[in-house]
Structures are given as structure tokens and as C-alpha cells.
Tab-separated table of C-alpha atoms in Angstrom:
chain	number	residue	atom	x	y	z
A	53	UNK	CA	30.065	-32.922	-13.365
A	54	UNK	CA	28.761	-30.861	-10.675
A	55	UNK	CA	28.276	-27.058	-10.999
A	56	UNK	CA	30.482	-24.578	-9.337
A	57	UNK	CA	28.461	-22.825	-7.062
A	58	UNK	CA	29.496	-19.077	-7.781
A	59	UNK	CA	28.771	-20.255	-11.400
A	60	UNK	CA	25.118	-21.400	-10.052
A	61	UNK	CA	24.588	-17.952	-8.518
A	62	UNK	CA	25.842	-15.606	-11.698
A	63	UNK	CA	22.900	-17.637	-13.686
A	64	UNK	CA	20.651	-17.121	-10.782
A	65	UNK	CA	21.422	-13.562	-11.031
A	66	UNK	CA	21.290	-13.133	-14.509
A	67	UNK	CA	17.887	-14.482	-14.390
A	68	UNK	CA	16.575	-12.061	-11.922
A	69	UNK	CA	17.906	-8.932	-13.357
A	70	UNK	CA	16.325	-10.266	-16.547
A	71	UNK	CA	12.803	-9.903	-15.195
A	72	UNK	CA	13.055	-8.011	-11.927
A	73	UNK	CA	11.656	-10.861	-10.476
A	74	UNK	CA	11.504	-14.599	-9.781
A	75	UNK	CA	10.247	-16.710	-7.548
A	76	UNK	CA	12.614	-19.109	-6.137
A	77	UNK	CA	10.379	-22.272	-7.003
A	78	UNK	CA	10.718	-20.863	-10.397
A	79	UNK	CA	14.503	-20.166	-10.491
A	80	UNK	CA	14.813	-23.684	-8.872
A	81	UNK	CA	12.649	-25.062	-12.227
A	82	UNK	CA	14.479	-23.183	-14.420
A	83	UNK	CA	17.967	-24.173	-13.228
A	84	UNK	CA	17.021	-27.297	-12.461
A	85	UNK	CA	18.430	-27.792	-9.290
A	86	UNK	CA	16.672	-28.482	-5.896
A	87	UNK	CA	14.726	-25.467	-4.297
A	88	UNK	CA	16.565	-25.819	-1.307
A	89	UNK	CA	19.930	-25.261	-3.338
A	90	UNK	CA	18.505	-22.116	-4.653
A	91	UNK	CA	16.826	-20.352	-1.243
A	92	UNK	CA	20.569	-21.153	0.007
A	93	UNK	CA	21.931	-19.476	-2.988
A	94	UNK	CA	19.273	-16.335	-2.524
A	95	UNK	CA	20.193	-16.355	1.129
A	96	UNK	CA	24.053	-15.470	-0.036
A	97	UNK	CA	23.361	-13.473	-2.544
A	98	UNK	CA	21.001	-10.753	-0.808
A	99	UNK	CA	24.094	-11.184	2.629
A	100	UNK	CA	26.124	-9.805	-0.127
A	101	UNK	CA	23.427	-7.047	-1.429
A	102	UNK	CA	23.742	-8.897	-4.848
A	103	UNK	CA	19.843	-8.975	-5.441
A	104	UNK	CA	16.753	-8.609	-2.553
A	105	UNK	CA	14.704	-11.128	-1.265
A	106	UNK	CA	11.095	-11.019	-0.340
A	107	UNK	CA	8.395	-13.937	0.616
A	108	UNK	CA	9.584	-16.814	-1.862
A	109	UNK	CA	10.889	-14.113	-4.484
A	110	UNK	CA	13.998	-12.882	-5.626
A	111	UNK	CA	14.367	-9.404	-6.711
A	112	UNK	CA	17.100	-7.521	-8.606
A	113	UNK	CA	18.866	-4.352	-7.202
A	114	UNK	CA	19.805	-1.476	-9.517
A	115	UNK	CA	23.065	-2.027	-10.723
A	116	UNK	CA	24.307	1.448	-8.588
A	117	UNK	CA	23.210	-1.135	-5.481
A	118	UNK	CA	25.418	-4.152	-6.458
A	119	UNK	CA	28.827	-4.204	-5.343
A	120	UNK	CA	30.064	-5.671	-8.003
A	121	UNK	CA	28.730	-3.744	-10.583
A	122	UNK	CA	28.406	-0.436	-8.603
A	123	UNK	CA	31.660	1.527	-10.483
A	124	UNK	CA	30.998	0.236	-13.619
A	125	UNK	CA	27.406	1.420	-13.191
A	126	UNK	CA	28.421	5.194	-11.684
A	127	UNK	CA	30.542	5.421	-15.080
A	128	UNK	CA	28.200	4.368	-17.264
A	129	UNK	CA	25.881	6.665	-15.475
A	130	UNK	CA	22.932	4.197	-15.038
A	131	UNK	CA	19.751	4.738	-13.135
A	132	UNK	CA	18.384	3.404	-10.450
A	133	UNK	CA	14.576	1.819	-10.741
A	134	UNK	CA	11.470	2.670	-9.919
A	135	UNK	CA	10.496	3.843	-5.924
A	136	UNK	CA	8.879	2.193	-3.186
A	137	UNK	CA	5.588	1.598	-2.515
A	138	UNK	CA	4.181	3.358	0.715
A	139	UNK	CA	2.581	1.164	2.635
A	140	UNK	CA	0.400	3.305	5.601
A	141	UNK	CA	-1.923	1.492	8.385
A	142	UNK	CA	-2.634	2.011	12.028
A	143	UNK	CA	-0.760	0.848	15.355
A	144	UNK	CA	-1.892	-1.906	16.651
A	145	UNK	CA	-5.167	-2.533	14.549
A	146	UNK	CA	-4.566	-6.539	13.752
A	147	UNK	CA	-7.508	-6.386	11.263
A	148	UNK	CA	-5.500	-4.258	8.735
A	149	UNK	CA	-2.230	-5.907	9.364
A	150	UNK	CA	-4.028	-8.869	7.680
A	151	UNK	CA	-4.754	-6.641	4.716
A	152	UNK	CA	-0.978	-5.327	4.963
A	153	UNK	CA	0.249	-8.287	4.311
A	154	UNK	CA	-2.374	-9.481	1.562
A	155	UNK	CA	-0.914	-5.883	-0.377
A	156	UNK	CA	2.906	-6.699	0.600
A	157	UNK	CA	2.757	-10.567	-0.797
A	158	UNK	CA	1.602	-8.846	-4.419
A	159	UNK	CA	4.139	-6.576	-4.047
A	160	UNK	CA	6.522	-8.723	-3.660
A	161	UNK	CA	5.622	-10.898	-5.924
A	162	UNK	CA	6.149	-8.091	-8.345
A	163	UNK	CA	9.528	-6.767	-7.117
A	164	UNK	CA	7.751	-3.839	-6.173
A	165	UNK	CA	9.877	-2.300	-2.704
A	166	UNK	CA	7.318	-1.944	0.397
A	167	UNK	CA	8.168	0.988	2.413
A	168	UNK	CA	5.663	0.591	5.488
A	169	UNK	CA	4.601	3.451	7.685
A	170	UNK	CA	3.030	2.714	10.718
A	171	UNK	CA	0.587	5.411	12.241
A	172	UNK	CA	0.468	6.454	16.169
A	173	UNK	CA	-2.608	6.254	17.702
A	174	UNK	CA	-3.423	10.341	17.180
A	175	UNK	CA	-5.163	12.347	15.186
A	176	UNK	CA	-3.500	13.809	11.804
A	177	UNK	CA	-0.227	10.779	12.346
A	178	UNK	CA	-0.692	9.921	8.747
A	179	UNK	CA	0.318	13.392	6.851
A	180	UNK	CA	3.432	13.775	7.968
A	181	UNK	CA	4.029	9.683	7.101
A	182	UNK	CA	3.044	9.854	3.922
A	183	UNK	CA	5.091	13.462	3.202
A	184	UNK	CA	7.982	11.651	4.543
A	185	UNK	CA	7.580	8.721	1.720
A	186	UNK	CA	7.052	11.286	-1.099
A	187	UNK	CA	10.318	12.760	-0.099
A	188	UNK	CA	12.005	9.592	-0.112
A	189	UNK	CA	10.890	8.473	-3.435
A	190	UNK	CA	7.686	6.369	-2.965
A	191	UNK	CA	5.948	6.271	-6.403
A	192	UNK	CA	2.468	4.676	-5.079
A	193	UNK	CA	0.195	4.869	-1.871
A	194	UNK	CA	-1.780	2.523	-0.262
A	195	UNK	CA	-2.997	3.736	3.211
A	196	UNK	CA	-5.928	2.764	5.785
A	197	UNK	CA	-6.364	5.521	7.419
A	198	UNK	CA	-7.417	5.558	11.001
A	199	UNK	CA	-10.325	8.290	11.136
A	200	UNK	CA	-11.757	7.769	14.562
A	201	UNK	CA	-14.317	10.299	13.293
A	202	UNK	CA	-15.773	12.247	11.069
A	203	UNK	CA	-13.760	15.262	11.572
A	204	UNK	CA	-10.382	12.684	11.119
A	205	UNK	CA	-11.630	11.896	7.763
A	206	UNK	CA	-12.683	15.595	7.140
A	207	UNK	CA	-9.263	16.884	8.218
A	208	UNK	CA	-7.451	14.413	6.007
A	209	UNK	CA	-9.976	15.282	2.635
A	210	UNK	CA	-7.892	17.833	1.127
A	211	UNK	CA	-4.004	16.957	1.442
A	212	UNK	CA	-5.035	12.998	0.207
A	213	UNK	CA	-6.658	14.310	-2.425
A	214	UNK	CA	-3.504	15.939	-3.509
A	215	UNK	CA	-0.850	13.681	-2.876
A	216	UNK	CA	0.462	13.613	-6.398
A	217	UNK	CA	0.762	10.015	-6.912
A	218	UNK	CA	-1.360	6.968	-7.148
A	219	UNK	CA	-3.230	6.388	-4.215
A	220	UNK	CA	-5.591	2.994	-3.141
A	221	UNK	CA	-7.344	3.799	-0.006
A	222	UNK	CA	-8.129	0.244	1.709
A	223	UNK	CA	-10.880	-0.345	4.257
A	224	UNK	CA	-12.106	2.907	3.548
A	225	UNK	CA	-15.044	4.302	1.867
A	226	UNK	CA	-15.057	7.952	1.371
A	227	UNK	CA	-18.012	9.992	2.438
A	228	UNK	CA	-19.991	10.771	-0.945
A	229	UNK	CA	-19.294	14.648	-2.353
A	230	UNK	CA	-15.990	14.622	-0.421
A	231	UNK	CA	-12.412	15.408	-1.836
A	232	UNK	CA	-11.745	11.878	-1.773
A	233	UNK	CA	-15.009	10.380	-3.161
A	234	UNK	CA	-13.071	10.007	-6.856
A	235	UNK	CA	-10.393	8.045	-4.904
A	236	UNK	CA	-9.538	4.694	-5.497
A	237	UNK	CA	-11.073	2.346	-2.763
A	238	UNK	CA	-10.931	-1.043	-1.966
A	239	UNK	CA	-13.034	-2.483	1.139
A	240	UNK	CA	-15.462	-4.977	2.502
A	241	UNK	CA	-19.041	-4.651	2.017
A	242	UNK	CA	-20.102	-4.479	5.894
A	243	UNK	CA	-23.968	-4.266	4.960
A	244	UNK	CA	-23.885	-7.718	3.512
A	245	UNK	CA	-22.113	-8.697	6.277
A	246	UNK	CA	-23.915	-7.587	8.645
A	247	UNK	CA	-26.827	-9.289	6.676
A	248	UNK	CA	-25.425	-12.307	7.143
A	249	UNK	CA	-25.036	-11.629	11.031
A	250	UNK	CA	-28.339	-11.038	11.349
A	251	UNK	CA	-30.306	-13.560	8.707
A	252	UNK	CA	-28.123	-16.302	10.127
A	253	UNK	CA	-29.600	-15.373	13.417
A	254	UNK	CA	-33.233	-15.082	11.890
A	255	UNK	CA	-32.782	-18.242	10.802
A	256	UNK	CA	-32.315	-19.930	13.902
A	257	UNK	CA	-35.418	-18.598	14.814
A	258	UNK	CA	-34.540	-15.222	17.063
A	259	UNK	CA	-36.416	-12.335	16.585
A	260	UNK	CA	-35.052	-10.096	19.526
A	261	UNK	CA	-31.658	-9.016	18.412
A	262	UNK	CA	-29.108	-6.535	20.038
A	263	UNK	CA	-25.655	-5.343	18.351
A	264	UNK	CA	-22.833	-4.271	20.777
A	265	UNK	CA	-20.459	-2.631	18.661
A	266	UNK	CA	-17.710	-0.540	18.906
A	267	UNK	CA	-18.114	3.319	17.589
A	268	UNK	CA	-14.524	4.469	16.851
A	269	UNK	CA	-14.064	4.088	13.042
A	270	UNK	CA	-15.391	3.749	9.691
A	271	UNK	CA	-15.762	0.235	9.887
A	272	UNK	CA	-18.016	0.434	12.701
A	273	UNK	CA	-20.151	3.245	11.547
A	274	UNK	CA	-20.767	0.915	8.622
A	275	UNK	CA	-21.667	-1.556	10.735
A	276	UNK	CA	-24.069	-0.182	13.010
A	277	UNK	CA	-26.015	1.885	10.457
A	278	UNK	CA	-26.485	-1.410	8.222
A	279	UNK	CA	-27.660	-3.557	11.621
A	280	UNK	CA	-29.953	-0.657	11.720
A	281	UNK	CA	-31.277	-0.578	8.584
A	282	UNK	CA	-31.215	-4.394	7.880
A	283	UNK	CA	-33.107	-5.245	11.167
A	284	UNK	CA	-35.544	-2.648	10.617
A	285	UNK	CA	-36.413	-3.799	7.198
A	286	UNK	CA	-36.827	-7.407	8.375
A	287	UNK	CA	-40.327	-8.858	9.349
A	288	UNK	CA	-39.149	-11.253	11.326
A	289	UNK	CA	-37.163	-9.021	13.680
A	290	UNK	CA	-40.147	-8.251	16.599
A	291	UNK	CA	-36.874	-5.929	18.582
A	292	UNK	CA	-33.614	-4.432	17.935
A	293	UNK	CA	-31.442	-2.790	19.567
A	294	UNK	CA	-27.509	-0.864	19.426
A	295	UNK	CA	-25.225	-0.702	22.409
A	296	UNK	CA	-21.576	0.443	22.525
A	297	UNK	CA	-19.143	-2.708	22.576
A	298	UNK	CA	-16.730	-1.224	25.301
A	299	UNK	CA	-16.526	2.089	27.487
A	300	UNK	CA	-13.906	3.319	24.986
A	301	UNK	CA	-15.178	2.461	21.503
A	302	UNK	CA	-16.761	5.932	20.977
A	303	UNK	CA	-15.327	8.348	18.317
A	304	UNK	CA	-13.061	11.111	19.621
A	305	UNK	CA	-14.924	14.399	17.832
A	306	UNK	CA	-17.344	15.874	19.601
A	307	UNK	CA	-20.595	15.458	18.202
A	308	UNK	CA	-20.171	12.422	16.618
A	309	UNK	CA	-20.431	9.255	17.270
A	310	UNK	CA	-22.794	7.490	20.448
A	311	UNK	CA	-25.723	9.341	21.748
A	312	UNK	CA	-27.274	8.818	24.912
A	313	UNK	CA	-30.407	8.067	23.529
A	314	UNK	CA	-32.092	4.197	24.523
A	315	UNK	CA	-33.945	3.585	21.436
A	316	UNK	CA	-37.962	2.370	21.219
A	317	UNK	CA	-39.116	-0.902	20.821
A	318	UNK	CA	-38.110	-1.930	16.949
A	319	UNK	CA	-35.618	1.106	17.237
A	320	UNK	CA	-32.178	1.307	17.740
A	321	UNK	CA	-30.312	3.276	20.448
A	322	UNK	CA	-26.497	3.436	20.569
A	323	UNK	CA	-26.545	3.565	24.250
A	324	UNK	CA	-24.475	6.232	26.378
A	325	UNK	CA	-21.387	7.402	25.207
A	326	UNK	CA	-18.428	6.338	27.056
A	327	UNK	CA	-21.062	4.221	29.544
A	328	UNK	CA	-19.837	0.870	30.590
A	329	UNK	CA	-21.340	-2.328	29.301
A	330	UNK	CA	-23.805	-4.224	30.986
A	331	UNK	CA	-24.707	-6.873	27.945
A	332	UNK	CA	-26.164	-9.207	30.354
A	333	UNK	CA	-28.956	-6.371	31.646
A	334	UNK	CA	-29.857	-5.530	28.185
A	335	UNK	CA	-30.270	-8.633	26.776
A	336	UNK	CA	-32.287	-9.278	29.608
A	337	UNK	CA	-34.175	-5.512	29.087
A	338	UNK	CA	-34.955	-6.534	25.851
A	339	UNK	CA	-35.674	-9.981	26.552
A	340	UNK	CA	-32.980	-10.607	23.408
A	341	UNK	CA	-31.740	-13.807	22.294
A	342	UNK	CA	-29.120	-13.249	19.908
A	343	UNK	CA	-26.257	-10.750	19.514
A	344	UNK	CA	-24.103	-9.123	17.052
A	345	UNK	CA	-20.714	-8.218	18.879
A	346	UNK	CA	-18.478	-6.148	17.133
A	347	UNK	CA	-15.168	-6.467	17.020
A	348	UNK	CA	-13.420	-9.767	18.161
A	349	UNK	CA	-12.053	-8.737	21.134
A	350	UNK	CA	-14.158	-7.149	22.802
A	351	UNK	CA	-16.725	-9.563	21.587
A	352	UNK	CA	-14.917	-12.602	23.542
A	353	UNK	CA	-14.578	-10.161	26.309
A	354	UNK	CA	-17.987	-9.548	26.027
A	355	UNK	CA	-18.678	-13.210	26.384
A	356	UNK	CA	-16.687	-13.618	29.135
A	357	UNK	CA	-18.553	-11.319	31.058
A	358	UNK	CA	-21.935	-12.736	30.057
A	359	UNK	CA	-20.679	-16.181	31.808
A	360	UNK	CA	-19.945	-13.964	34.882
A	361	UNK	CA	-23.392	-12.935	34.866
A	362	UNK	CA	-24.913	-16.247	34.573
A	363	UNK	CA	-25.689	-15.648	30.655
A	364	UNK	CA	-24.729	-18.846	28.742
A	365	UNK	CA	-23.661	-18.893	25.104
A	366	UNK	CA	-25.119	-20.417	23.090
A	367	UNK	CA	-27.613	-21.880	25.762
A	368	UNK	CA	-29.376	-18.557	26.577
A	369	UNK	CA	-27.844	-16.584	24.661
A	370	UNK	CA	-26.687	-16.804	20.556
A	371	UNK	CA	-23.745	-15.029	19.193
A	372	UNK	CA	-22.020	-13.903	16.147
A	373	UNK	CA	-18.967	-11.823	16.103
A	374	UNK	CA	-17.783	-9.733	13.532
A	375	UNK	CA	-13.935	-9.230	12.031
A	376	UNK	CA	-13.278	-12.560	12.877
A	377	UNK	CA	-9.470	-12.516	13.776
A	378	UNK	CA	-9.341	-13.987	16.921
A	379	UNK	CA	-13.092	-15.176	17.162
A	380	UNK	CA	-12.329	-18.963	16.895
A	381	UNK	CA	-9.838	-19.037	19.982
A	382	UNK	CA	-12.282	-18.318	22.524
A	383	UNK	CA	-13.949	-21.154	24.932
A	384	UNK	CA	-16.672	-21.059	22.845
A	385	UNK	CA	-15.600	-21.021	19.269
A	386	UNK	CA	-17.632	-17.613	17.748
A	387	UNK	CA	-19.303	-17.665	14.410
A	388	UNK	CA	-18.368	-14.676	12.928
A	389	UNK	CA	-18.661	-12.866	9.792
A	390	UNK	CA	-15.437	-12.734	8.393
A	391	UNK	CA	-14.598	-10.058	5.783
A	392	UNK	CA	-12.013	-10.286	3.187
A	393	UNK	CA	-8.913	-8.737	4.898
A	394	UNK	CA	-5.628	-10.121	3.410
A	395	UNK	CA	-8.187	-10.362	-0.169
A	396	UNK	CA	-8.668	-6.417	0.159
A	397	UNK	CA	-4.710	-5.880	0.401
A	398	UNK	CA	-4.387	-7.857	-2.459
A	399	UNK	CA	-7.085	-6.143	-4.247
A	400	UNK	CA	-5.654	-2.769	-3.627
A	401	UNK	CA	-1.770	-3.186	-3.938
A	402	UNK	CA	-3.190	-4.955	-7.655
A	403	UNK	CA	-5.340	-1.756	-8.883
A	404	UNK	CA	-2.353	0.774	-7.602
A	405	UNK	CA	0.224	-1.813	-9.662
A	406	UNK	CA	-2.280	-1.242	-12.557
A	407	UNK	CA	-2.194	2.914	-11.939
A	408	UNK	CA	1.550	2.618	-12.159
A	409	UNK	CA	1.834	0.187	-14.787
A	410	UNK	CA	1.586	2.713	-17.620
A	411	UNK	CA	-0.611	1.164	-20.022
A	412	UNK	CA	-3.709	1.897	-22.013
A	413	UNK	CA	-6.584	2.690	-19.553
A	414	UNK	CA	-4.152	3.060	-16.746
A	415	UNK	CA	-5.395	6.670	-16.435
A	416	UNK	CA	-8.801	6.040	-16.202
A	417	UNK	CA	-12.039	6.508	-14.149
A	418	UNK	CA	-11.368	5.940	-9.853
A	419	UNK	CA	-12.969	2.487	-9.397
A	420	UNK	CA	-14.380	1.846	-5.907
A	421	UNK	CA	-14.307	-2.173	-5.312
A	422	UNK	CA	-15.762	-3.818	-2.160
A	423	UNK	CA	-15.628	-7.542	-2.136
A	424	UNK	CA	-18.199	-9.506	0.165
A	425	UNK	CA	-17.446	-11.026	3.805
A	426	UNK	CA	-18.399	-14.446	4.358
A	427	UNK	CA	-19.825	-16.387	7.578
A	428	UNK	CA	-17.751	-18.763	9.642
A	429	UNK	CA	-20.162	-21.076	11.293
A	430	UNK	CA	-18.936	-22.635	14.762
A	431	UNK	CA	-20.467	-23.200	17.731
A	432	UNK	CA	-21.543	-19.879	19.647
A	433	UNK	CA	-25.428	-19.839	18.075
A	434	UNK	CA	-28.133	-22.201	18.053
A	435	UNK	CA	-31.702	-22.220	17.089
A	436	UNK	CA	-34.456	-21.365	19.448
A	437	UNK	CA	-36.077	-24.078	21.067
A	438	UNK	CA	-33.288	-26.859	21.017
A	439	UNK	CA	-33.091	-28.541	24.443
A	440	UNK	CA	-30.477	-26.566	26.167
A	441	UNK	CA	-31.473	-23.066	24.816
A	442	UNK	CA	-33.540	-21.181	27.412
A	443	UNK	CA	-34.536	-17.340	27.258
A	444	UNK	CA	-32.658	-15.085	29.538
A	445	UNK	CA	-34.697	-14.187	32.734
């Protein structure tokens, strides 16, 4: 005899406010009945604010949320469960909204609300975000902060380090003796990255190497003062050299950020501040044969005036990109390093579920994670001397 479908959903509800909760694979398992059946049977039940429902997962509402336990629940005088999450990243940065949604799927997964904050494109946006989210309940923190420059990150030291509840910074890596060096981190490890960029290039036999990146956020400064120190340290490296990715990828405090300053032979220069880019005459300065471009749009850009100027890639001219988010769309297909975005949200929303979770060792010492990017080999480098490479002239 077939089940009555309201029947169906009281058991699919009594199972979720069981355990808070379930995915609907799960459920479907459990109840044995199809999973279409049950996503259906979610689908009704979170129309009628019966339970919530989240990537693949059911979750339970307090019983003050549930219409048809809501009076019942007032008299009884039961509480409501735990707050949101906070969830606070930049506008329009589609690196991070990878790791937002890496956090939000463990989240989910655990019934834990995501309250998400995003942050205008101005300096202090985040405080009054995150001051909102306290207000309204939020119980955790996990934030990216935008910090342009160093006097962004200096300016946000002291109220993040005294939020009041657990906080996972992701992407970010405070500076060392700051307020926020005991903070919770979880982020890439751009000098192996970049070590990659660069001994992939090595290996196909280039030993004149120029990084265009951008200068504009923490990420970057990681990345140019690795390239620096990697291609210094490397034998093989004859010339190196640092040049801003894009007129506008400078840092906004004064002081900081791209000098004006060329560089030596062996050295590198970060090129004039605010100064547009000419790739094409400095890989032809340097007599460079191989690039690092930081980040992946300006990096196809990048290419894309390099064809203008009659620079081929990878003919004359081989190329790695670094972020990789769009890097494999362009004509040419860029390698490019490829960090661990969505894998750092996950990371991070699973240490601050750990701070919350109340058990033994829950309290203990900040832990500072990076996990390492990988290389995405396509078709935008080749080794010196193959038959269609020739040096730039």
C-alpha cells in the first residue's frame, strides 16, 4: 500500500529535527523511497517554513520557526538554536567567492545558517559588516578581508582582534607581532606557488624571467616578494625582473606598495606606480622568455596585448598565470598555478565549526594552516629551442 504523502513528510521531519541535519540522499536511504520523492518533499516542506534547505541538505528550524509547532513552542517557552555564521568577503573578487562557497557547502552540510556580508570596494567596509552580524546573533566569523594595503590591514588590527567570537581569517596571513598574528588563518602557500611558476619555467629551459603582477592586496605582496626571493636564489635564473600587471593594481596607502625603481640585472624592480603596461617592451628590454602574470585577468589581457604587439605565446614568449579562475578560457589555454580556493573555505568554515563545537581542546592554541597550490599544465609554455619558439627581438 502506498504511503500517504503528509505521512512521508512528518517522518522526513522527524528525522531532521532529530539530527539538525540530513542530507536528502540520506533521508531518501533511510526512508527508502526515491531521492526525487524526497527533494519534492523538502521542496514543500521549506514553501511551508517546516524545516530549511541548503545544497542537498535538509535542516531543522527551531520549533518557535515552525508553524505548526510555533504556539505550542511560545508556551512551553522553548529556545531557539544556535546563530548564524558570518560569512564576510569582498565585491567582486571571484577568487574568494570560490573559497565562499567551499566554507558555505560545510556549513551547510552541518546545518550551520550562513549569513553572508559582502564588502564595498572601500576602505574600513568590513567593521561596520561584521558589527552588524554580532548584533544580529552571528556566533562565528569567517572573513577575507580586502586590505589593499598595509595601512587597511593596520586599521583593521585592533577591532578583529576583539570581536568576541570565533574568528577564521581566510586568504589572509597576518603580519607577524600584529594584533591578529594569534588569529586563526587559513590560506594558500603563494611561495610554493610561485615556485612552481617559476621551476616549471626553469625547466623548460628559460633563464630570463619577468613577473607582471598586480600590487593591490595581500595575495599579491606574497607573490611578488616570493618571485623575488625564489628567482634570486635560483642558479639557473641569468635575469629577473617585477612589473605591475595593470595601471591600477597598486595599493591605495601612500607609501606602500610599487616604487618607481627599474631594478638591475638579476634584481627586481616593481616598475612605476600607476604606469601603464608595456609587457611586450620589457620582455624585449630584458630579452625575457617566460612570464609570471598575476592574476587571471589581467594576465589574458596581458596576452592579448602581447599578440597586438607581435609577441606570440608560447612561440616567443612562455606563460604561466597565477589564480587560475578563468586562465583556461583564453585562446591560448594558460598554465597556471592554481591555489586551493574552494579547499581553503572548507578548511576554515571546518576549524571555526571546531572553535564552536565545545569540546576538549576546542579552546586551544590559534593554528595558522596554509595548504599548497598546484600547477595546471596547458598549452601557453614551451621549452626553449622547440621549432616554433624564437626569442623576442
Amino acid at each position: 500500500m502506498r504511503e500517504p504523502v503528509e505521512l512521508r513528510r512528518q517522518r522526513i521531519l522527524a528525522v531532521v529535527r532529530s539530527r539538525g541535519a540530513v542530507k536528502v540522499t540520506a533521508l531518501a536511504e533511510e526512508l527508502e523511497v526515491s531521492v526525487v520523492t524526497v527533494r519534492r518533499d523538502v521542496e514543500e516542506l521549506a514553501r511551508a517554513g517546516r524545516l530549511r534547505r541548503g545544497h542537498g541538505v535538509a535542516r531543522s528550524t527551531s520549533p518557535a520557526e515552525d508553524p505548526a509547532t510555533a504556539p505550542a513552542a511560545a508556551r512551553a517557552g522553548a529556545g531557539v538554536e544556535g546563530g548564524p555564521v558570518a560569512l564576510v568577503v569582498p565585491e567582486r573578487h571571484s577568487y574568494l567567492y570560490e573559497t565562499l562557497h567551499g566554507a558555505r557547502s560545510v556549513l551547510d552540510e552541518h546545518g550551520v545558517r550562513v549569513a553572508l556580508h559582502i564588502a564595498p570596494q572601500a576602505r574600513g567596509t568590513e567593521r561596520p559588516l561584521v558589527e552588524q552580524a554580532l548584533a544580529a546573533g552571528a556566533r562565528g566569523l569567517l572573513i577575507a578581508p580586502r586590505w589593499r594595503g598595509a595601512g587597511w590591514e593596520e586599521s583593521d588590527n585592533e577591532w578583529l582582534a576583539e570581536v568576541g567570537v570565533p574568528t577564521v581569517l581566510m586568504e589572509r596571513r597576518p603580519r607577524p607581532g600584529s594584533a591578529l598574528h594569534a588569529l586563526d588563518s587559513v590560506c594558500s602557500d603563494h611561495w610554493y606557488g610561485v615556485h612552481l611558476a617559476v621551476d616549471h619555467l626553469v625547466s623548460l629551459g628559460h633563464r630570463r624571467i619577468v613577473l607582471a603582477a598586480r600590487d593591490d592586496s595581500p595575495t599579491a605582496r606574497s607573490i611578488r616578494a616570493a618571485f623575488a626571493e625564489i628567482a634570486a636564489a635560483r642558479p639557473e635564473v641569468e635575469d629577473w625582473h617585477t612589473v605591475l600587471s595593470s595601471p591600477d593594481a597598486v595599493a591605495s596607502d601612500v607609501g606602500y606598495g610599487g616604487g618607481s625603481e627599474r631594478g638591475e640585472e638579476g634584481s627586481g624592480g616593481r616598475g612605476e606606480a600607476g604606469a601603464a603596461v608595456d609587457l611586450a617592451e620589457v620582455l624585449r628590454e630584458r630579452r625575457a622568455t617566460g612570464a609570471v602574470l598575476h592574476g587571471d585577468v589581467d594576465a589574458l589581457m596581458l596576452v592579448q596585448r602581447l599578440s597586438e604587439s607581435g609577441v606570440r605565446v608560447p612561440e616567443d614568449c612562455s606563460v604561466v598565470a597565477y589564480d587560475d579562475v578563468v586562465a583556461a578560457l583564453g585562446t591560448t589555454p594558460l598554465t597556471a598555478v592554481s591555489p586551493p580556493k574552494a579547499e581553503i573555505g572548507r578548511a576554515a568554515a571546518e576549524l571555526l565549526l571546531y572553535r564552536l563545537s565545545g569540546s576538549a581542546g576546542a579552546r586551544g592554541p590559534a593554528r595558522r594552516t596554509e595548504l599548497l597550490p598546484e600547477l595546471k599544465v596547458r598549452g601557453s609554455a614551451e621549452a626553449v629551442g622547440t621549432p616554433s619558439h624564437s626569442p623576442i627581438v
